Amino acid sequence: GNSVTQMEGPVTLSEEAFLTINCTYTATGYPSLFWYVQYPGEGLQLLLKATKADDKGSNKGFEATYRKETTSFHLEKGSVQVSDSAVYFCALSDPNTGTASKLTFGTGTRLQVTL
Amino acid sequence: SQTIHQWPATLVQPVGSPLSLECTVEGTSNPNLYWYRQAAGRGLQLLFYSVGIGQISSEVPQNLSASRPQDRQFILSSKKLLLSDSGFYLCAWSAGQGARQPQHFGDGTRLSIL
């Protein structure tokens, strides 16, 4: 079956540091890949997405590249802010599930940014 | 633009009581709808999804049920809550155009069972 593996957290960084959160996946076929962010007490927000190999998704200074050869979709940001503190989820969408977009999520990585 | 609403935001219920959580989507037609549960400090578990009115698929056996009485309304229910039903419940929608569409989430309902 499909699976998503994220690096264990929490990740603690100082403001303006470089961020990488690793994500690798296992899937049959060619899934779409997503990063979601969850702020405390809230639902998940779509951060960025990529639908095919070598696509780069980007939003709010975050970016991730769909690497089929390494089955990875690592999240990066050049300079984090305190407001980026949240839990980040990597997810994939199995294209073989018909009309429903059934997502497989990683367990989430908590990011804490300090001044 | 599309919006998704969940209510209530928080709920405290005694063991054995019934449950009804509601989710509605605005600004789109024929969405796919989903219910997830997120246990404290854990990832998301897909409970149910629906591709149309009256069409419900269950992902895990459990004490809960789901219904879709209208195109943009999705309800999560239980006849008798268990302590293990505590958690953060999230509703989501995606465009009904295939499996590559992203899901968009509501703000969630935090359910505590006493």
PDB file of C-alpha atoms in Angstrom:
ATOM      1  CA  GLY A   1       0.000   0.000   0.000  1.00  0.00           C
ATOM      2  CA  ASN A   2       0.867   3.657  -0.062  1.00  0.00           C
ATOM      3  CA  SER A   3       2.852   5.277   2.718  1.00  0.00           C
ATOM      4  CA  VAL A   4       4.483   8.586   3.604  1.00  0.00           C
ATOM      5  CA  THR A   5       7.437   8.919   5.944  1.00  0.00           C
ATOM      6  CA  GLN A   6       8.382  12.240   7.515  1.00  0.00           C
ATOM      7  CA  MET A   7      11.311  13.112   9.689  1.00  0.00           C
ATOM      8  CA  GLU A   8      10.652  12.971  13.405  1.00  0.00           C
ATOM      9  CA  GLY A   9      10.138  16.230  15.187  1.00  0.00           C
ATOM     10  CA  PRO A  10      10.119  18.539  16.840  1.00  0.00           C
ATOM     11  CA  VAL A  11      12.416  20.675  14.752  1.00  0.00           C
ATOM     12  CA  THR A  12      13.621  23.742  16.619  1.00  0.00           C
ATOM     13  CA  LEU A  13      15.223  26.583  14.683  1.00  0.00           C
ATOM     14  CA  SER A  14      16.202  30.161  15.291  1.00  0.00           C
ATOM     15  CA  GLU A  15      14.480  32.840  13.258  1.00  0.00           C
ATOM     16  CA  GLU A  16      16.024  33.320   9.795  1.00  0.00           C
ATOM     17  CA  ALA A  17      17.505  29.808   9.783  1.00  0.00           C
ATOM     18  CA  PHE A  18      17.171  27.473   6.794  1.00  0.00           C
ATOM     19  CA  LEU A  19      14.484  24.812   7.044  1.00  0.00           C
ATOM     20  CA  THR A  20      14.353  21.337   5.565  1.00  0.00           C
ATOM     21  CA  ILE A  21      11.704  18.803   6.488  1.00  0.00           C
ATOM     22  CA  ASN A  22      12.268  15.469   4.806  1.00  0.00           C
ATOM     23  CA  CYS A  23       9.456  13.471   3.238  1.00  0.00           C
ATOM     24  CA  THR A  24       9.695  10.212   1.314  1.00  0.00           C
ATOM     25  CA  TYR A  25       6.889   8.134  -0.070  1.00  0.00           C
ATOM     26  CA  THR A  26       5.963   4.706  -1.330  1.00  0.00           C
ATOM     27  CA  ALA A  27       3.247   4.441  -3.941  1.00  0.00           C
ATOM     28  CA  THR A  28       2.255   2.576  -7.054  1.00  0.00           C
ATOM     29  CA  GLY A  29       1.941   4.671 -10.151  1.00  0.00           C
ATOM     30  CA  TYR A  30       2.425   8.431 -10.114  1.00  0.00           C
ATOM     31  CA  PRO A  31       0.800  10.121  -7.136  1.00  0.00           C
ATOM     32  CA  SER A  32       0.280  13.821  -6.566  1.00  0.00           C
ATOM     33  CA  LEU A  33       2.179  15.183  -3.571  1.00  0.00           C
ATOM     34  CA  PHE A  34       1.154  17.830  -1.057  1.00  0.00           C
ATOM     35  CA  TRP A  35       2.377  19.718   1.968  1.00  0.00           C
ATOM     36  CA  TYR A  36      -0.165  20.872   4.528  1.00  0.00           C
ATOM     37  CA  VAL A  37       0.377  23.104   7.552  1.00  0.00           C
ATOM     38  CA  GLN A  38      -1.606  22.992  10.794  1.00  0.00           C
ATOM     39  CA  TYR A  39      -1.439  25.879  13.251  1.00  0.00           C
ATOM     40  CA  PRO A  40      -2.408  25.182  16.870  1.00  0.00           C
ATOM     41  CA  GLY A  41      -6.101  24.446  17.300  1.00  0.00           C
ATOM     42  CA  GLU A  42      -6.865  24.783  13.597  1.00  0.00           C
ATOM     43  CA  GLY A  43      -7.538  22.572  10.615  1.00  0.00           C
ATOM     44  CA  LEU A  44      -5.024  21.814   7.885  1.00  0.00           C
ATOM     45  CA  GLN A  45      -4.194  24.344   5.201  1.00  0.00           C
ATOM     46  CA  LEU A  46      -2.816  23.377   1.827  1.00  0.00           C
ATOM     47  CA  LEU A  47       0.679  24.849   1.588  1.00  0.00           C
ATOM     48  CA  LEU A  48       1.843  23.611  -1.806  1.00  0.00           C
ATOM     49  CA  LYS A  49       1.457  20.775  -4.258  1.00  0.00           C
ATOM     50  CA  ALA A  50       3.132  18.992  -7.184  1.00  0.00           C
ATOM     51  CA  THR A  51       1.418  16.657  -9.601  1.00  0.00           C
ATOM     52  CA  LYS A  52       4.249  15.133 -11.623  1.00  0.00           C
ATOM     53  CA  ALA A  53       7.943  14.383 -11.504  1.00  0.00           C
ATOM     54  CA  ASP A  54      10.279  17.417 -11.347  1.00  0.00           C
ATOM     55  CA  ASP A  55       7.394  19.780 -10.562  1.00  0.00           C
ATOM     56  CA  LYS A  56       8.281  22.376  -7.929  1.00  0.00           C
ATOM     57  CA  GLY A  57       5.498  23.575  -5.677  1.00  0.00           C
ATOM     58  CA  SER A  58       5.985  26.890  -3.911  1.00  0.00           C
ATOM     59  CA  ASN A  59       4.035  29.197  -1.626  1.00  0.00           C
ATOM     60  CA  LYS A  60       4.841  31.785   1.075  1.00  0.00           C
ATOM     61  CA  GLY A  61       8.591  31.191   0.688  1.00  0.00           C
ATOM     62  CA  PHE A  62       8.245  27.419   1.052  1.00  0.00           C
ATOM     63  CA  GLU A  63       9.093  25.087  -1.796  1.00  0.00           C
ATOM     64  CA  ALA A  64       9.324  21.372  -2.512  1.00  0.00           C
ATOM     65  CA  THR A  65      10.349  19.439  -5.616  1.00  0.00           C
ATOM     66  CA  TYR A  66       8.784  16.143  -6.699  1.00  0.00           C
ATOM     67  CA  ARG A  67      11.727  13.763  -7.055  1.00  0.00           C
ATOM     68  CA  LYS A  68      10.594  10.502  -8.582  1.00  0.00           C
ATOM     69  CA  GLU A  69      14.061   8.949  -8.636  1.00  0.00           C
ATOM     70  CA  THR A  70      14.416   9.306  -4.857  1.00  0.00           C
ATOM     71  CA  THR A  71      10.647   9.173  -4.106  1.00  0.00           C
ATOM     72  CA  SER A  72      10.993  12.342  -2.076  1.00  0.00           C
ATOM     73  CA  PHE A  73       9.232  15.673  -1.604  1.00  0.00           C
ATOM     74  CA  HIS A  74      11.316  17.590   0.925  1.00  0.00           C
ATOM     75  CA  LEU A  75       9.983  20.911   2.215  1.00  0.00           C
ATOM     76  CA  GLU A  76      12.410  23.849   2.327  1.00  0.00           C
ATOM     77  CA  LYS A  77      12.377  27.483   3.301  1.00  0.00           C
ATOM     78  CA  GLY A  78      15.339  29.792   3.164  1.00  0.00           C
ATOM     79  CA  SER A  79      14.555  31.920   6.210  1.00  0.00           C
ATOM     80  CA  VAL A  80      11.958  30.866   8.759  1.00  0.00           C
ATOM     81  CA  GLN A  81       9.934  33.199  10.943  1.00  0.00           C
ATOM     82  CA  VAL A  82       8.365  32.701  14.353  1.00  0.00           C
ATOM     83  CA  SER A  83       4.977  32.705  12.605  1.00  0.00           C
ATOM     84  CA  ASP A  84       6.003  29.531  10.731  1.00  0.00           C
ATOM     85  CA  SER A  85       5.790  27.528  13.956  1.00  0.00           C
ATOM     86  CA  ALA A  86       3.246  24.807  13.242  1.00  0.00           C
ATOM     87  CA  VAL A  87       2.920  21.133  12.346  1.00  0.00           C
ATOM     88  CA  TYR A  88       3.696  20.235   8.741  1.00  0.00           C
ATOM     89  CA  PHE A  89       2.172  17.198   7.019  1.00  0.00           C
ATOM     90  CA  CYS A  90       3.357  15.580   3.818  1.00  0.00           C
ATOM     91  CA  ALA A  91       0.680  13.694   1.872  1.00  0.00           C
ATOM     92  CA  LEU A  92       0.152  11.838  -1.367  1.00  0.00           C
ATOM     93  CA  SER A  93      -2.925  11.262  -3.474  1.00  0.00           C
ATOM     94  CA  ASP A  94      -3.346   7.840  -5.027  1.00  0.00           C
ATOM     95  CA  PRO A  95      -4.475   8.270  -8.643  1.00  0.00           C
ATOM     96  CA  ASN A  96      -5.938   4.751  -8.636  1.00  0.00           C
ATOM     97  CA  THR A  97      -8.805   5.494  -6.262  1.00  0.00           C
ATOM     98  CA  GLY A  98     -11.364   6.609  -8.803  1.00  0.00           C
ATOM     99  CA  THR A  99     -13.043   9.959  -8.350  1.00  0.00           C
ATOM    100  CA  ALA A 100     -12.209  10.425  -4.669  1.00  0.00           C
ATOM    101  CA  SER A 101      -8.921  12.080  -3.789  1.00  0.00           C
ATOM    102  CA  LYS A 102      -7.907   9.778  -0.949  1.00  0.00           C
ATOM    103  CA  LEU A 103      -4.844  11.164   0.775  1.00  0.00           C
ATOM    104  CA  THR A 104      -2.203   9.238   2.683  1.00  0.00           C
ATOM    105  CA  PHE A 105      -0.607  11.462   5.323  1.00  0.00           C
ATOM    106  CA  GLY A 106       2.687  11.346   7.113  1.00  0.00           C
ATOM    107  CA  THR A 107       2.626  11.623  10.888  1.00  0.00           C
ATOM    108  CA  GLY A 108       3.522  15.321  10.826  1.00  0.00           C
ATOM    109  CA  THR A 109       6.605  17.282  11.858  1.00  0.00           C
ATOM    110  CA  ARG A 110       6.340  19.969  14.487  1.00  0.00           C
ATOM    111  CA  LEU A 111       8.402  23.088  13.756  1.00  0.00           C
ATOM    112  CA  GLN A 112       9.210  25.549  16.501  1.00  0.00           C
ATOM    113  CA  VAL A 113      10.948  28.783  15.580  1.00  0.00           C
ATOM    114  CA  THR A 114      12.468  30.929  18.314  1.00  0.00           C
ATOM    115  CA  LEU A 115      13.767  34.480  18.352  1.00  0.00           C
TER     116      LEU A 115
ATOM    117  CA  SER B   1     -14.639  31.237  -3.552  1.00  0.00           C
ATOM    118  CA  GLN B   2     -15.224  27.948  -1.783  1.00  0.00           C
ATOM    119  CA  THR B   3     -15.603  27.717   1.975  1.00  0.00           C
ATOM    120  CA  ILE B   4     -16.112  24.855   4.380  1.00  0.00           C
ATOM    121  CA  HIS B   5     -17.815  25.118   7.753  1.00  0.00           C
ATOM    122  CA  GLN B   6     -17.758  22.710  10.642  1.00  0.00           C
ATOM    123  CA  TRP B   7     -19.634  22.907  13.895  1.00  0.00           C
ATOM    124  CA  PRO B   8     -19.486  22.867  16.762  1.00  0.00           C
ATOM    125  CA  ALA B   9     -15.887  23.919  17.318  1.00  0.00           C
ATOM    126  CA  THR B  10     -15.689  22.128  20.652  1.00  0.00           C
ATOM    127  CA  LEU B  11     -17.922  19.532  22.277  1.00  0.00           C
ATOM    128  CA  VAL B  12     -17.864  17.738  25.612  1.00  0.00           C
ATOM    129  CA  GLN B  13     -20.066  14.665  25.801  1.00  0.00           C
ATOM    130  CA  PRO B  14     -20.604  11.889  28.356  1.00  0.00           C
ATOM    131  CA  VAL B  15     -19.862   8.276  27.488  1.00  0.00           C
ATOM    132  CA  GLY B  16     -22.907   6.622  25.930  1.00  0.00           C
ATOM    133  CA  SER B  17     -24.440   9.817  24.579  1.00  0.00           C
ATOM    134  CA  PRO B  18     -25.208  10.355  20.860  1.00  0.00           C
ATOM    135  CA  LEU B  19     -23.153  12.519  18.519  1.00  0.00           C
ATOM    136  CA  SER B  20     -23.846  14.625  15.474  1.00  0.00           C
ATOM    137  CA  LEU B  21     -21.171  16.745  13.802  1.00  0.00           C
ATOM    138  CA  GLU B  22     -22.058  18.734  10.734  1.00  0.00           C
ATOM    139  CA  CYS B  23     -20.007  19.981   7.818  1.00  0.00           C
ATOM    140  CA  THR B  24     -21.158  22.120   4.911  1.00  0.00           C
ATOM    141  CA  VAL B  25     -19.355  23.373   1.826  1.00  0.00           C
ATOM    142  CA  GLU B  26     -20.214  26.518  -0.115  1.00  0.00           C
ATOM    143  CA  GLY B  27     -19.187  27.761  -3.513  1.00  0.00           C
ATOM    144  CA  THR B  28     -18.828  24.442  -5.309  1.00  0.00           C
ATOM    145  CA  SER B  29     -21.021  21.636  -6.608  1.00  0.00           C
ATOM    146  CA  ASN B  30     -20.594  17.857  -6.454  1.00  0.00           C
ATOM    147  CA  PRO B  31     -17.618  17.924  -4.105  1.00  0.00           C
ATOM    148  CA  ASN B  32     -16.031  14.828  -2.673  1.00  0.00           C
ATOM    149  CA  LEU B  33     -16.343  14.983   1.111  1.00  0.00           C
ATOM    150  CA  TYR B  34     -14.214  13.418   3.838  1.00  0.00           C
ATOM    151  CA  TRP B  35     -14.190  12.915   7.608  1.00  0.00           C
ATOM    152  CA  TYR B  36     -10.881  12.474   9.446  1.00  0.00           C
ATOM    153  CA  ARG B  37      -9.944  11.952  13.071  1.00  0.00           C
ATOM    154  CA  GLN B  38      -6.716  13.243  14.532  1.00  0.00           C
ATOM    155  CA  ALA B  39      -5.706  11.848  17.892  1.00  0.00           C
ATOM    156  CA  ALA B  40      -3.529  14.057  20.114  1.00  0.00           C
ATOM    157  CA  GLY B  41      -0.027  14.339  18.663  1.00  0.00           C
ATOM    158  CA  ARG B  42      -0.836  11.918  15.885  1.00  0.00           C
ATOM    159  CA  GLY B  43      -1.456  11.988  12.168  1.00  0.00           C
ATOM    160  CA  LEU B  44      -4.777  11.917  10.396  1.00  0.00           C
ATOM    161  CA  GLN B  45      -6.964   8.851  10.008  1.00  0.00           C
ATOM    162  CA  LEU B  46      -9.526   8.860   7.196  1.00  0.00           C
ATOM    163  CA  LEU B  47     -12.860   7.687   8.581  1.00  0.00           C
ATOM    164  CA  PHE B  48     -15.339   8.157   5.724  1.00  0.00           C
ATOM    165  CA  TYR B  49     -15.541   9.663   2.301  1.00  0.00           C
ATOM    166  CA  SER B  50     -18.360  10.386  -0.107  1.00  0.00           C
ATOM    167  CA  VAL B  51     -18.408  11.009  -3.842  1.00  0.00           C
ATOM    168  CA  GLY B  52     -22.126  11.855  -4.020  1.00  0.00           C
ATOM    169  CA  ILE B  53     -25.425  12.168  -2.163  1.00  0.00           C
ATOM    170  CA  GLY B  54     -26.146   9.018  -0.196  1.00  0.00           C
ATOM    171  CA  GLN B  55     -22.805   7.437  -1.180  1.00  0.00           C
ATOM    172  CA  ILE B  56     -20.635   6.701   1.844  1.00  0.00           C
ATOM    173  CA  SER B  57     -17.416   4.691   1.987  1.00  0.00           C
ATOM    174  CA  SER B  58     -16.072   3.625   5.351  1.00  0.00           C
ATOM    175  CA  GLU B  59     -12.342   3.251   5.795  1.00  0.00           C
ATOM    176  CA  VAL B  60     -12.155   1.735   9.281  1.00  0.00           C
ATOM    177  CA  PRO B  61     -14.594  -0.254  11.394  1.00  0.00           C
ATOM    178  CA  GLN B  62     -15.736   1.822  14.317  1.00  0.00           C
ATOM    179  CA  ASN B  63     -18.473   3.247  16.447  1.00  0.00           C
ATOM    180  CA  LEU B  64     -19.231   6.067  14.015  1.00  0.00           C
ATOM    181  CA  SER B  65     -21.327   6.504  10.891  1.00  0.00           C
ATOM    182  CA  ALA B  66     -21.602   9.168   8.221  1.00  0.00           C
ATOM    183  CA  SER B  67     -24.386  10.465   6.021  1.00  0.00           C
ATOM    184  CA  ARG B  68     -24.676  12.870   3.115  1.00  0.00           C
ATOM    185  CA  PRO B  69     -28.277  14.038   2.891  1.00  0.00           C
ATOM    186  CA  GLN B  70     -27.498  16.927   0.530  1.00  0.00           C
ATOM    187  CA  ASP B  71     -24.820  17.611  -2.050  1.00  0.00           C
ATOM    188  CA  ARG B  72     -22.767  19.888   0.193  1.00  0.00           C
ATOM    189  CA  GLN B  73     -23.623  18.520   3.626  1.00  0.00           C
ATOM    190  CA  PHE B  74     -21.753  15.782   5.427  1.00  0.00           C
ATOM    191  CA  ILE B  75     -22.710  14.520   8.874  1.00  0.00           C
ATOM    192  CA  LEU B  76     -20.744  12.368  11.309  1.00  0.00           C
ATOM    193  CA  SER B  77     -22.810  10.502  13.889  1.00  0.00           C
ATOM    194  CA  SER B  78     -22.725   8.018  16.698  1.00  0.00           C
ATOM    195  CA  LYS B  79     -25.531   6.417  18.690  1.00  0.00           C
ATOM    196  CA  LYS B  80     -23.395   5.806  21.799  1.00  0.00           C
ATOM    197  CA  LEU B  81     -20.025   7.473  22.268  1.00  0.00           C
ATOM    198  CA  LEU B  82     -17.024   5.627  23.692  1.00  0.00           C
ATOM    199  CA  LEU B  83     -14.051   7.131  25.517  1.00  0.00           C
ATOM    200  CA  SER B  84     -11.910   6.174  22.536  1.00  0.00           C
ATOM    201  CA  ASP B  85     -13.973   8.482  20.303  1.00  0.00           C
ATOM    202  CA  SER B  86     -12.237  11.523  21.802  1.00  0.00           C
ATOM    203  CA  GLY B  87     -10.166  13.488  19.307  1.00  0.00           C
ATOM    204  CA  PHE B  88     -10.062  16.258  16.778  1.00  0.00           C
ATOM    205  CA  TYR B  89     -12.456  15.671  13.879  1.00  0.00           C
ATOM    206  CA  LEU B  90     -11.797  17.290  10.551  1.00  0.00           C
ATOM    207  CA  CYS B  91     -14.038  17.571   7.531  1.00  0.00           C
ATOM    208  CA  ALA B  92     -12.554  18.179   4.095  1.00  0.00           C
ATOM    209  CA  TRP B  93     -13.672  18.550   0.503  1.00  0.00           C
ATOM    210  CA  SER B  94     -12.043  18.118  -2.889  1.00  0.00           C
ATOM    211  CA  ALA B  95     -13.254  18.854  -6.391  1.00  0.00           C
ATOM    212  CA  GLY B  96     -15.012  15.844  -7.852  1.00  0.00           C
ATOM    213  CA  GLN B  97     -12.687  15.644 -10.832  1.00  0.00           C
ATOM    214  CA  GLY B  98     -10.358  12.821  -9.983  1.00  0.00           C
ATOM    215  CA  ALA B  99      -7.795  11.657  -7.517  1.00  0.00           C
ATOM    216  CA  ARG B 100      -5.175  14.389  -8.024  1.00  0.00           C
ATOM    217  CA  GLN B 101      -7.200  17.168  -6.464  1.00  0.00           C
ATOM    218  CA  PRO B 102      -6.020  18.602  -3.143  1.00  0.00           C
ATOM    219  CA  GLN B 103      -8.301  18.445  -0.141  1.00  0.00           C
ATOM    220  CA  HIS B 104      -9.400  21.559   1.709  1.00  0.00           C
ATOM    221  CA  PHE B 105     -10.083  21.311   5.415  1.00  0.00           C
ATOM    222  CA  GLY B 106     -12.453  22.883   7.879  1.00  0.00           C
ATOM    223  CA  ASP B 107     -11.342  24.217  11.249  1.00  0.00           C
ATOM    224  CA  GLY B 108     -12.230  21.000  13.051  1.00  0.00           C
ATOM    225  CA  THR B 109     -14.286  19.937  16.058  1.00  0.00           C
ATOM    226  CA  ARG B 110     -12.513  19.031  19.276  1.00  0.00           C
ATOM    227  CA  LEU B 111     -14.522  16.253  20.933  1.00  0.00           C
ATOM    228  CA  SER B 112     -13.901  15.287  24.552  1.00  0.00           C
ATOM    229  CA  ILE B 113     -15.655  12.296  26.063  1.00  0.00           C
ATOM    230  CA  LEU B 114     -16.086  12.212  29.844  1.00  0.00           C
TER     231      LEU B 114
END
